[in-house]
Amino acid sequence: MSWRVVVLHACRNMQPSKIPYRSFFRIIILSTTLFTFSIAARDTITPTQPLADNETLVSSDGSFALGFFTPSATASRYVGIWYNKIPSRDIVWVANRGNPVIDSAGQLSVAANGTLIITDQKSTAVVWSAAGDPTAGLVSPVAQLLDNGNFVVKGGDGGNGSYAWQGFDHPTDTLLPGMKLGVDRTTGLNRTLTAWKSKNDPSPGEFYAAVDIRGDPEVYLWAGSNKQWRSGPSVGIGASGSADRGFSVRFVDNDQEVAYSQVVTDKSIVSRVVVNQSGLIQHALWSWETSQWNISWYAPSGKCDAVGECGTYGVCNANDSPALCQCLQGFVPSNQREWDLRNWGDGCVRSTNLTCTNGTTDGFMVVPGVKLPVSSNAVVNMSLSLDECEAKCLKNCSCTAYASANISSADGKGCVMWVEELLDISKVSTSGRNLYVRLSAGDLASGKRKTLWSRASWPLFVATCDLLLVLLTIYLTCVFRRIWNRRRRRRATPYAINFFNEQFDEGGTGNDFDLPILDFATVEAATDYFSTANKLGEGGYGPVYKGVLSDGQEIAVKRLAKTSLQGTEEFKNEVILIAKLQNRNLVRLLGCCIEREERLLIYEYMINKSLDAFLFGKEVPPLDWQTRYRIILGITRGLLYLHHDSRFRIIHRDMKASNILLDKDMNPKISDFGMARILGGDETNINTKKVVGTYGYMSPEYALDGIFSLKSDVYSFGVLVLEIISGKKNRGSSPFSPQLNLVSHAWSLWIERKGLELVDESLNYTVAVKEVLNCIKVGLLCVQERPEDRPLMSSVILMLGSDIATLPEPKQPGFVTRVFPLQVDENVNMHEVYASNHLSASLVGR
Ligand SMILES: *[C@@H]1O[C@H](CO)[C@@H](O)[C@H](O)[C@H]1NC(C)=O
Ligand SMILES: *[C@@H]1O[C@H](CO)[C@@H](O)[C@H](O)[C@H]1NC(C)=O
């Protein structure tokens, strides 16, 4: 098995303004602590210096203390570790859990062979001992309490850095950062968390958390032999539905180990995961400000957390409460009566049995955003891609479902296949995954999403193709006849070419471009007479259609509205501009067409349409971070080309998500140059009375004063970057406060150092944290209020590749908001709206 690591969540929660003040105080406290203990406290014991009942070890930085303690209401003495700086002295680890010393004559010592021993000095009985690794070959062993709370036995000669024994290998009920929950595959050591029996009894209780390493590993919480909760495969504790901060959850699955752990980089953050006596697993962060533990997440907490609530093939959705359970599509309750009574445990059965013989027509239906089913018997294969996974699952009749093994594995590979009935699927708000469930063709057909024809369905396929071929022939015959008729009628006037020469010569730019001119009939035929079925969307200047030329090339046709006021001007503009621009991140103009009233632009067809559908659309699967990042880089390159690298300096003036088209590999291409302007000579900005652009993307100086420059595009680009990261529109990003748009929201999160909260929830925290933070910072630099503060695209491209620490700190962003609401279609460009409502716009953000 190749190895996988998931970093599920990382954030900082320190408020910048408060750091100096607080650290100052802490330094004072720390120095007094150190001073107090510098006489008495040590952090090691040796064979000649054991620890008596009334003594305490304190780790060198004062974070943890180790000594004898008595739980309230008893006289029993236990050796434990607690937070030295936290007044409540919460015990994080206990040595002799079940074997207390019953008087205060206990002693903790380390024997010459490295064995830790707790003895009762009065009775000289050994109550607890822990033998170190005999192969470690210790020389004069010492036991030391480390700064992370680990109590270790090592060689006194400095050793070779390894420990003969360590407390972190034997967790009690608390997982500290750096500790692991899981199994060491080489030694077989299984690290679990077991709750105290009761508040006064640290001996192991019935509740415990452990990793099930079978199939696709996940954490289970048990009450004796009953499963209380499961994390879902490859999902860390606290990652699901939590709003944890200041730490990340790490999951490792490789040849050596399967382990969950917390990683805390900021030493001031005190984080712990505890299985408590009520049978809950919880994550808590210590607040230095309020001096209390904040429980940031716990489980089981939701109605769907009980394992198998909805039975096999049932899906639990807490939002549907009280009718929690639904059968997966293609399944029906196995016992309708019980189901109606809300006893869902019997689960669901298939409405149509799978064929799974030769001639099978089974396929898969995607169930998005779920906690994957119990996977202890699932088969994991990290070398298969999702497509290969699908093919493999389809071939094996016992395969009921598949999923990608790991949402963030580096090469995108990894496959889990279920070979039994699917149990315990639930909808989750964060860290949900896509599950592909096998269905028979009939049940699939009534489904919404992905259908798949197996290779075995050739006869049907061939029959369908034959039929299509016949239809196509009939269709083409009709089309050609029509074209032929039209040609005959129009042969006299080479309409388009005349028009072009005239228009462009008049424009003063010459006609030194080499652009094919198509005739209207050809375009008509290609778009099936501009049929509604072929309509891709409606832009500011008219509808866009998909078409196929007779040679099979797919095209997108923009048909400028006849009523469009600026039509001709923009048309000319766009044609001249794009014809001369060549960049892989700009959409390519293939040709144009002008006949009488009609003005058409013919572009290469982008199979994935525009970015806004992916960011804001509900239908499409969300983009992963790598794709988003590539899109940001691509747009940057395209804009860099427009601004600096092409023959002209071009301001696009209408950068927005719907003007970014995506090709089949999800490469972004900037489109729609209808409003673009060329900067002449040494012009840096242009002042215009007519403000055009799209609300939400317009820089304040442009919206208010009509001044646009390269920096206005940079502003729109910044908004776009924030939208790509958050998956939210700049406008309407906060339903609670319409005044608060995405830019200001991003800014407030940023200054509170909560930048990662901006990230689209559908990414489930599977992001490259550094890249994300860097992009947010660049986005914010681009939307700064003063144009002169905003970077040029030539700097932006460098910034995206550089270290976040080297970037300047962004200043207050500027943005325009409407004082009173105005109903406008988002996609409509805002000429008149802004010109006439000049006074209704105001600057916000001070
Ligand atoms: C266990 O944790 C839960 C959730 O944080 C809490 O409500 C409960 O009171 C805790 N039980 C004990 C005994 O501390
Ligand atoms: C189907 O998959 C299961 C689980 O991996 C395996 O045991 C079984 O042999 C496979 N069957 C076939 C026909 O490949």
XYZ file of N, CA and C in Angstrom, residues 246-428:
549
model
N -6.550 26.201 15.126
C -5.251 26.188 15.774
C -4.574 24.846 15.772
N -5.148 23.917 15.082
C -4.486 22.620 15.040
C -4.883 21.908 13.767
N -4.137 20.912 13.415
C -4.569 20.127 12.273
C -4.664 18.681 12.698
N -5.497 17.948 12.002
C -5.630 16.523 12.267
C -4.902 15.804 11.149
N -4.093 14.860 11.509
C -3.288 14.202 10.507
C -3.628 12.725 10.511
N -3.772 12.172 9.341
C -4.063 10.758 9.222
C -2.990 10.128 8.346
N -2.340 9.118 8.848
C -1.288 8.463 8.081
C -1.653 6.997 7.927
N -1.542 6.496 6.726
C -1.781 5.075 6.480
C -0.689 4.610 5.538
N 0.297 3.910 6.074
C 1.349 3.390 5.207
C 1.813 2.032 5.713
N 2.909 1.548 5.192
C 3.371 0.210 5.570
C 3.715 0.116 7.043
N 4.153 1.228 7.612
C 4.582 1.189 9.006
C 3.437 1.353 9.999
N 2.509 2.212 9.670
C 1.499 2.511 10.680
C 0.210 3.054 10.080
N -0.838 2.970 10.906
C -2.083 3.670 10.614
C -2.314 4.527 11.840
N -2.319 5.826 11.698
C -2.402 6.638 12.906
C -3.069 7.974 12.666
N -3.849 8.379 13.644
C -4.402 9.720 13.677
C -3.628 10.503 14.716
N -3.340 11.734 14.422
C -2.663 12.555 15.419
C -3.030 14.007 15.195
N -2.749 14.801 16.203
C -2.971 16.237 16.059
C -1.616 16.884 15.878
N -1.583 17.893 15.052
C -0.343 18.628 14.893
C -0.619 20.070 15.298
N 0.131 20.559 16.253
C -0.030 21.943 16.662
C 1.303 22.638 16.449
N 1.266 23.682 15.672
C 2.530 24.355 15.374
C 2.766 25.528 16.323
N 1.682 26.168 16.723
C 1.799 27.309 17.607
C 1.851 26.801 19.056
N 2.969 27.025 19.720
C 3.151 26.431 21.036
C 2.176 26.971 22.091
N 1.579 28.120 21.803
C 0.664 28.671 22.811
C -0.688 27.964 22.766
N -0.911 27.146 21.749
C -2.193 26.458 21.637
C -2.154 25.143 22.405
N -3.081 25.008 23.328
C -3.179 23.780 24.096
C -4.410 23.032 23.616
N -4.181 21.884 23.023
C -5.251 21.145 22.364
C -5.241 19.713 22.869
N -6.418 19.160 23.122
C -6.443 17.752 23.515
C -7.719 17.075 23.033
N -7.600 15.790 22.773
C -8.753 14.974 22.416
C -8.944 13.977 23.549
N -10.137 13.927 24.098
C -10.376 13.094 25.276
C -11.592 12.192 25.053
N -11.477 10.940 25.492
C -12.666 10.092 25.584
C -13.105 10.180 27.038
N -14.264 10.787 27.285
C -14.630 11.015 28.686
C -15.569 9.946 29.238
N -15.836 10.064 30.517
C -16.566 8.982 31.191
C -18.007 8.856 30.738
N -18.524 9.905 30.066
C -19.892 9.770 29.554
C -19.893 9.097 28.187
N -18.725 8.697 27.727
C -18.683 7.990 26.452
C -18.671 8.909 25.252
N -18.165 10.127 25.438
C -18.055 11.029 24.304
C -16.591 11.280 24.001
N -16.329 11.401 22.710
C -14.979 11.771 22.320
C -15.040 13.253 21.971
N -14.171 14.018 22.589
C -14.282 15.455 22.378
C -12.926 16.087 22.128
N -12.956 17.167 21.381
C -11.738 17.937 21.163
C -11.873 19.263 21.892
N -10.883 19.604 22.692
C -10.968 20.839 23.471
C -9.715 21.671 23.277
N -9.913 22.971 23.295
C -8.801 23.906 23.209
C -8.845 24.782 24.449
N -7.697 25.015 25.026
C -7.649 25.845 26.217
C -7.650 27.317 25.830
N -8.506 28.068 26.447
C -8.502 29.497 26.176
C -7.749 30.207 27.298
N -6.663 30.822 26.949
C -5.873 31.552 27.952
C -6.621 32.788 28.422
N -7.500 33.259 27.557
C -8.207 34.489 27.869
C -9.263 34.263 28.953
N -10.061 33.211 28.752
C -11.156 32.990 29.689
C -10.819 31.907 30.698
N -9.618 31.357 30.596
C -9.191 30.293 31.500
C -10.186 29.145 31.572
N -10.554 28.649 30.415
C -11.404 27.456 30.422
C -11.206 26.654 29.146
N -11.654 25.427 29.203
C -11.582 24.577 28.018
C -12.765 24.884 27.129
N -12.494 25.109 25.856
C -13.584 25.253 24.896
C -13.719 23.956 24.128
N -14.868 23.351 24.255
C -15.097 22.107 23.509
C -15.428 22.502 22.079
N -14.556 22.194 21.164
C -14.810 22.660 19.800
C -15.576 21.620 18.999
N -15.576 20.419 19.482
C -16.247 19.368 18.716
C -16.402 18.159 19.616
N -17.483 17.427 19.487
C -17.572 16.148 20.176
C -18.493 15.201 19.426
N -18.356 13.938 19.738
C -19.172 12.921 19.066
C -19.378 11.759 20.035
N -20.419 10.996 19.930
C -21.530 11.210 19.004
C -22.369 12.413 19.416
N -22.758 13.195 18.453
C -23.523 14.389 18.794
C -24.749 14.522 17.914
N -24.673 14.006 16.688
C -25.787 14.193 15.758
C -26.711 12.999 15.761
N -27.879 13.225 15.181
C -28.865 12.152 15.122
C -28.393 11.015 14.237
N -27.470 11.338 13.332
C -27.004 10.296 12.419
C -25.729 9.635 12.918
N -25.307 9.975 14.126
C -24.035 9.442 14.604
C -24.129 8.002 15.098
N -25.335 7.558 15.449
C -25.474 6.167 15.885
C -25.186 5.258 14.692
N -24.325 4.286 14.888
C -23.890 3.466 13.754
C -25.057 2.629 13.227
N -25.319 2.738 11.943
C -26.340 1.905 11.313
C -27.767 2.310 11.619
N -27.989 3.569 11.947
C -29.329 4.067 12.261
C -30.343 3.715 11.160
N -29.906 3.843 9.920
C -30.849 3.663 8.818
C -30.728 2.300 8.147
N -29.995 1.389 8.744
C -29.868 0.058 8.174
C -29.053 0.053 6.885
N -29.111 -1.095 6.195
C -28.338 -1.198 4.964
C -28.993 -0.375 3.867
N -28.192 0.265 3.063
C -28.617 1.084 1.927
C -29.531 2.250 2.311
N -29.604 2.555 3.597
C -30.345 3.738 4.008
C -29.370 4.902 4.141
N -29.865 6.103 3.916
C -29.022 7.279 4.083
C -29.616 8.137 5.176
N -28.793 8.488 6.136
C -29.265 9.301 7.245
C -28.979 10.768 6.952
N -29.961 11.607 7.118
C -29.751 13.036 6.917
C -30.359 13.789 8.097
N -29.486 14.303 8.956
C -29.942 14.944 10.188
C -30.852 16.131 9.892
N -30.673 16.745 8.707
C -31.503 17.897 8.364
C -32.953 17.510 8.109
N -33.171 16.230 7.816
C -34.528 15.775 7.525
C -35.274 15.351 8.770
N -34.630 15.488 9.940
C -35.226 15.034 11.179
C -36.638 15.622 11.313
N -37.641 14.901 11.809
C -37.512 13.569 12.407
C -37.500 12.423 11.398
N -37.798 12.675 10.123
C -37.754 11.570 9.160
C -36.317 11.408 8.692
N -35.483 10.882 9.557
C -34.042 10.863 9.325
C -33.603 10.091 8.099
N -34.262 8.934 7.902
C -33.692 7.985 6.951
C -34.430 7.966 5.626
N -33.657 7.763 4.582
C -34.228 7.546 3.259
C -33.464 6.417 2.613
N -34.161 5.668 1.762
C -33.440 4.648 1.024
C -32.673 5.331 -0.094
N -31.526 4.774 -0.446
C -30.817 5.252 -1.616
C -31.738 5.103 -2.817
N -31.515 5.936 -3.805
C -32.299 5.805 -5.022
C -32.090 4.405 -5.600
N -33.169 3.765 -6.023
C -33.057 2.410 -6.545
C -33.280 1.361 -5.468
N -33.576 1.826 -4.235
C -33.817 0.907 -3.138
C -35.153 1.250 -2.480
N -35.764 0.256 -1.872
C -37.019 0.486 -1.154
C -36.901 -0.132 0.236
N -37.683 0.371 1.196
C -37.594 -0.182 2.546
C -37.834 -1.686 2.530
N -37.042 -2.417 3.311
C -37.239 -3.856 3.294
C -38.478 -4.211 4.109
N -38.854 -3.349 5.031
C -40.069 -3.582 5.794
C -40.806 -2.249 5.902
N -41.705 -2.036 4.951
C -42.353 -0.726 4.828
C -43.068 -0.309 6.117
N -43.732 -1.299 6.771
C -44.498 -0.989 7.971
C -43.599 -0.412 9.063
N -42.507 -1.119 9.314
C -41.560 -0.667 10.338
C -40.944 0.678 9.935
N -40.670 0.771 8.657
C -40.058 2.005 8.140
C -40.980 3.186 8.416
N -42.272 3.002 8.140
C -43.232 4.070 8.365
C -43.320 4.435 9.847
N -43.037 3.443 10.693
C -43.064 3.703 12.135
C -41.727 4.281 12.616
N -40.893 4.595 11.657
C -39.563 5.156 11.943
C -38.637 4.180 12.640
N -38.872 2.915 12.427
C -37.862 1.935 12.813
C -37.116 1.585 11.540
N -35.990 2.230 11.385
C -35.328 2.137 10.093
C -34.278 1.023 10.029
N -34.061 0.372 11.188
C -32.934 -0.549 11.304
C -32.904 -1.671 10.276
N -34.068 -2.045 9.742
C -34.084 -3.132 8.761
C -33.503 -2.713 7.421
N -33.425 -1.429 7.224
C -32.776 -0.931 6.021
C -33.597 -1.118 4.754
N -32.890 -1.087 3.640
C -33.544 -1.077 2.334
C -33.020 -2.212 1.464
N -33.815 -2.548 0.472
C -33.389 -3.569 -0.498
C -33.531 -3.008 -1.909
N -32.852 -3.640 -2.837
C -32.910 -3.164 -4.223
C -34.307 -3.297 -4.803
N -34.741 -2.310 -5.590
C -36.021 -2.477 -6.274
C -35.831 -3.411 -7.460
N -34.678 -3.371 -8.085
C -34.397 -4.270 -9.200
C -33.096 -5.000 -8.899
N -33.121 -6.313 -9.000
C -31.884 -7.041 -8.734
C -30.821 -6.721 -9.776
N -29.595 -6.823 -9.352
C -28.501 -6.613 -10.296
C -28.465 -7.806 -11.233
N -28.147 -7.534 -12.473
C -28.054 -8.647 -13.413
C -26.706 -9.328 -13.260
N -25.675 -8.562 -13.466
C -24.320 -9.041 -13.296
C -24.079 -10.391 -13.979
N -24.488 -10.471 -15.214
C -24.140 -11.639 -16.022
C -23.662 -11.071 -17.342
N -23.444 -11.917 -18.318
C -23.096 -11.374 -19.626
C -24.269 -10.541 -20.130
N -23.980 -9.434 -20.711
C -25.027 -8.545 -21.157
C -25.522 -7.659 -20.025
N -24.748 -7.545 -18.995
C -25.154 -6.737 -17.849
C -25.280 -5.274 -18.222
N -26.192 -4.616 -17.582
C -26.303 -3.189 -17.825
C -26.251 -2.441 -16.503
N -25.540 -3.002 -15.555
C -25.381 -2.284 -14.290
C -24.551 -1.021 -14.504
N -24.705 -0.110 -13.579
C -23.906 1.105 -13.623
C -23.815 1.676 -12.234
N -23.367 2.912 -12.146
C -23.177 3.499 -10.835
C -23.885 4.835 -10.706
N -24.370 5.068 -9.519
C -24.998 6.342 -9.217
C -24.146 7.025 -8.156
N -23.892 8.283 -8.328
C -23.067 8.960 -7.334
C -23.949 9.506 -6.212
N -23.520 9.245 -4.989
C -24.192 9.807 -3.817
C -23.198 10.786 -3.207
N -23.419 12.061 -3.406
C -22.387 13.028 -3.009
C -22.460 13.424 -1.537
N -21.322 13.863 -0.997
C -21.303 14.495 0.323
C -21.707 13.609 1.474
N -21.226 12.369 1.495
C -21.627 11.484 2.584
C -20.428 10.977 3.384
N -20.749 10.547 4.600
C -19.794 9.741 5.344
C -19.872 8.358 4.715
N -18.754 7.854 4.252
C -18.755 6.587 3.525
C -19.195 5.448 4.439
N -19.780 4.394 3.866
C -20.288 3.300 4.702
C -19.172 2.553 5.442
N -19.597 1.745 6.395
C -18.662 0.922 7.165
C -17.728 0.224 6.187
N -16.443 0.345 6.435
C -15.518 -0.091 5.393
C -14.510 -1.114 5.879
N -14.840 -1.796 6.985
C -13.835 -2.726 7.493
C -13.621 -3.914 6.561
N -14.607 -4.233 5.728
C -14.398 -5.314 4.766
C -14.158 -4.790 3.358
N -14.008 -3.495 3.251
C -13.804 -2.926 1.924
C -12.400 -3.268 1.437
N -12.250 -3.226 0.120
C -10.951 -3.523 -0.475
C -10.328 -2.203 -0.920
N -9.115 -1.956 -0.469
C -8.452 -0.705 -0.830
C -7.336 -1.005 -1.813
N -7.297 -0.237 -2.872
C -6.201 -0.382 -3.834
C -5.723 1.014 -4.211
N -4.541 1.359 -3.717
C -4.074 2.739 -3.886
C -3.492 3.007 -5.267
N -3.392 1.974 -6.105
C -2.772 2.234 -7.405
C -3.812 2.477 -8.503
N -5.094 2.366 -8.154
C -6.122 2.552 -9.177
C -6.665 3.976 -9.164
N -6.882 4.515 -10.352
C -7.556 5.810 -10.438
C -9.045 5.561 -10.277
N -9.805 6.633 -10.182
C -11.242 6.473 -9.960
C -11.905 5.736 -11.135
N -11.447 6.035 -12.339
C -12.016 5.359 -13.514
C -11.707 3.872 -13.498
N -10.450 3.560 -13.161
C -10.070 2.148 -13.102
C -10.841 1.429 -12.002
N -11.075 2.195 -10.929
C -11.817 1.668 -9.799
C -13.222 1.273 -10.252
N -13.826 2.162 -11.008
C -15.170 1.928 -11.511
C -15.202 0.677 -12.389
N -14.232 0.593 -13.288
C -14.189 -0.539 -14.211
C -14.015 -1.843 -13.428
N -13.137 -1.792 -12.425
C -12.863 -2.996 -11.648
C -14.097 -3.414 -10.842
N -14.754 -2.426 -10.273
C -15.934 -2.717 -9.469
C -17.027 -3.320 -10.356
N -17.166 -2.773 -11.547
C -18.207 -3.244 -12.452
C -18.006 -4.707 -12.825
N -16.736 -5.088 -12.951
C -16.422 -6.456 -13.368
C -16.745 -7.481 -12.288
N -16.630 -7.051 -11.034
C -16.794 -8.004 -9.935
C -18.223 -7.933 -9.392
N -18.928 -9.026 -9.555
C -20.344 -9.010 -9.200
C -20.608 -8.736 -7.729
N -19.630 -9.030 -6.881
C -19.898 -8.790 -5.461
C -19.573 -7.352 -5.061
N -19.107 -6.547 -5.993
C -18.766 -5.159 -5.652
C -20.033 -4.306 -5.671
N -20.377 -3.729 -4.532
C -21.625 -2.973 -4.428
C -21.436 -1.474 -4.609
N -20.217 -1.000 -4.369
C -19.978 0.440 -4.475
C -18.487 0.682 -4.514
N -18.129 1.863 -4.955
C -16.724 2.249 -4.875
C -16.638 3.725 -4.555
N -15.442 4.148 -4.152
C -15.216 5.562 -3.881
C -13.740 5.815 -4.028
N -13.399 7.069 -4.129
C -11.991 7.413 -4.146
C -11.478 7.218 -2.718
N -10.307 6.589 -2.603
C -9.833 6.187 -1.281
C -9.482 7.391 -0.442
N -9.011 8.381 -1.102
C -8.512 9.466 -0.308
C -8.682 10.750 -1.067
N -9.417 11.653 -0.454
C -9.769 12.854 -1.189
C -8.572 13.714 -1.527
N -7.430 13.495 -0.906
C -6.333 14.408 -1.228
C -5.020 13.695 -1.521
N -5.075 12.463 -1.934
C -3.806 11.808 -2.229
C -3.149 12.534 -3.400
N -1.843 12.588 -3.378
C -1.108 13.472 -4.277
C -1.419 13.210 -5.748
N -1.448 11.952 -6.145
C -1.651 11.668 -7.560
C -3.113 11.438 -7.886
N -4.000 11.693 -6.914
C -5.425 11.536 -7.164
C -5.840 10.080 -7.280
N -4.932 9.165 -7.012
C -5.283 7.752 -7.142
C -5.777 7.203 -5.812
N -6.232 5.988 -5.867
C -6.713 5.341 -4.645
C -8.173 4.986 -4.816
N -8.491 3.755 -4.445
C -9.813 3.221 -4.739
C -10.258 2.351 -3.573
N -11.487 2.542 -3.126
C -12.074 1.649 -2.132
C -13.259 0.981 -2.791
N -13.351 -0.325 -2.612
C -14.501 -1.038 -3.166
C -15.193 -1.795 -2.049
N -16.496 -1.664 -2.003
C -17.259 -2.389 -0.992
C -17.766 -3.687 -1.619
N -17.620 -4.767 -0.863
C -18.060 -6.047 -1.419
C -19.138 -6.666 -0.529
N -19.862 -5.799 0.168
C -20.954 -6.287 0.997
C -22.039 -5.211 0.996
N -23.091 -5.453 1.757
C -24.158 -4.464 1.798
C -23.638 -3.188 2.452
N -24.160 -2.059 2.012
C -23.635 -0.785 2.485
C -24.373 -0.354 3.743
N -23.615 -0.158 4.800
C -24.226 0.175 6.079
C -23.701 1.511 6.589
N -24.601 2.290 7.124
C -24.250 3.536 7.794
C -23.713 4.612 6.852
N -24.531 4.976 5.912
C -24.198 6.121 5.053
C -24.921 7.318 5.647
N -24.235 8.410 5.828
C -24.971 9.591 6.271
C -24.475 10.842 5.570
N -25.395 11.757 5.397
C -25.067 13.049 4.801
C -24.293 13.851 5.825
N -23.214 14.457 5.415
C -22.474 15.288 6.355
C -22.227 16.650 5.731
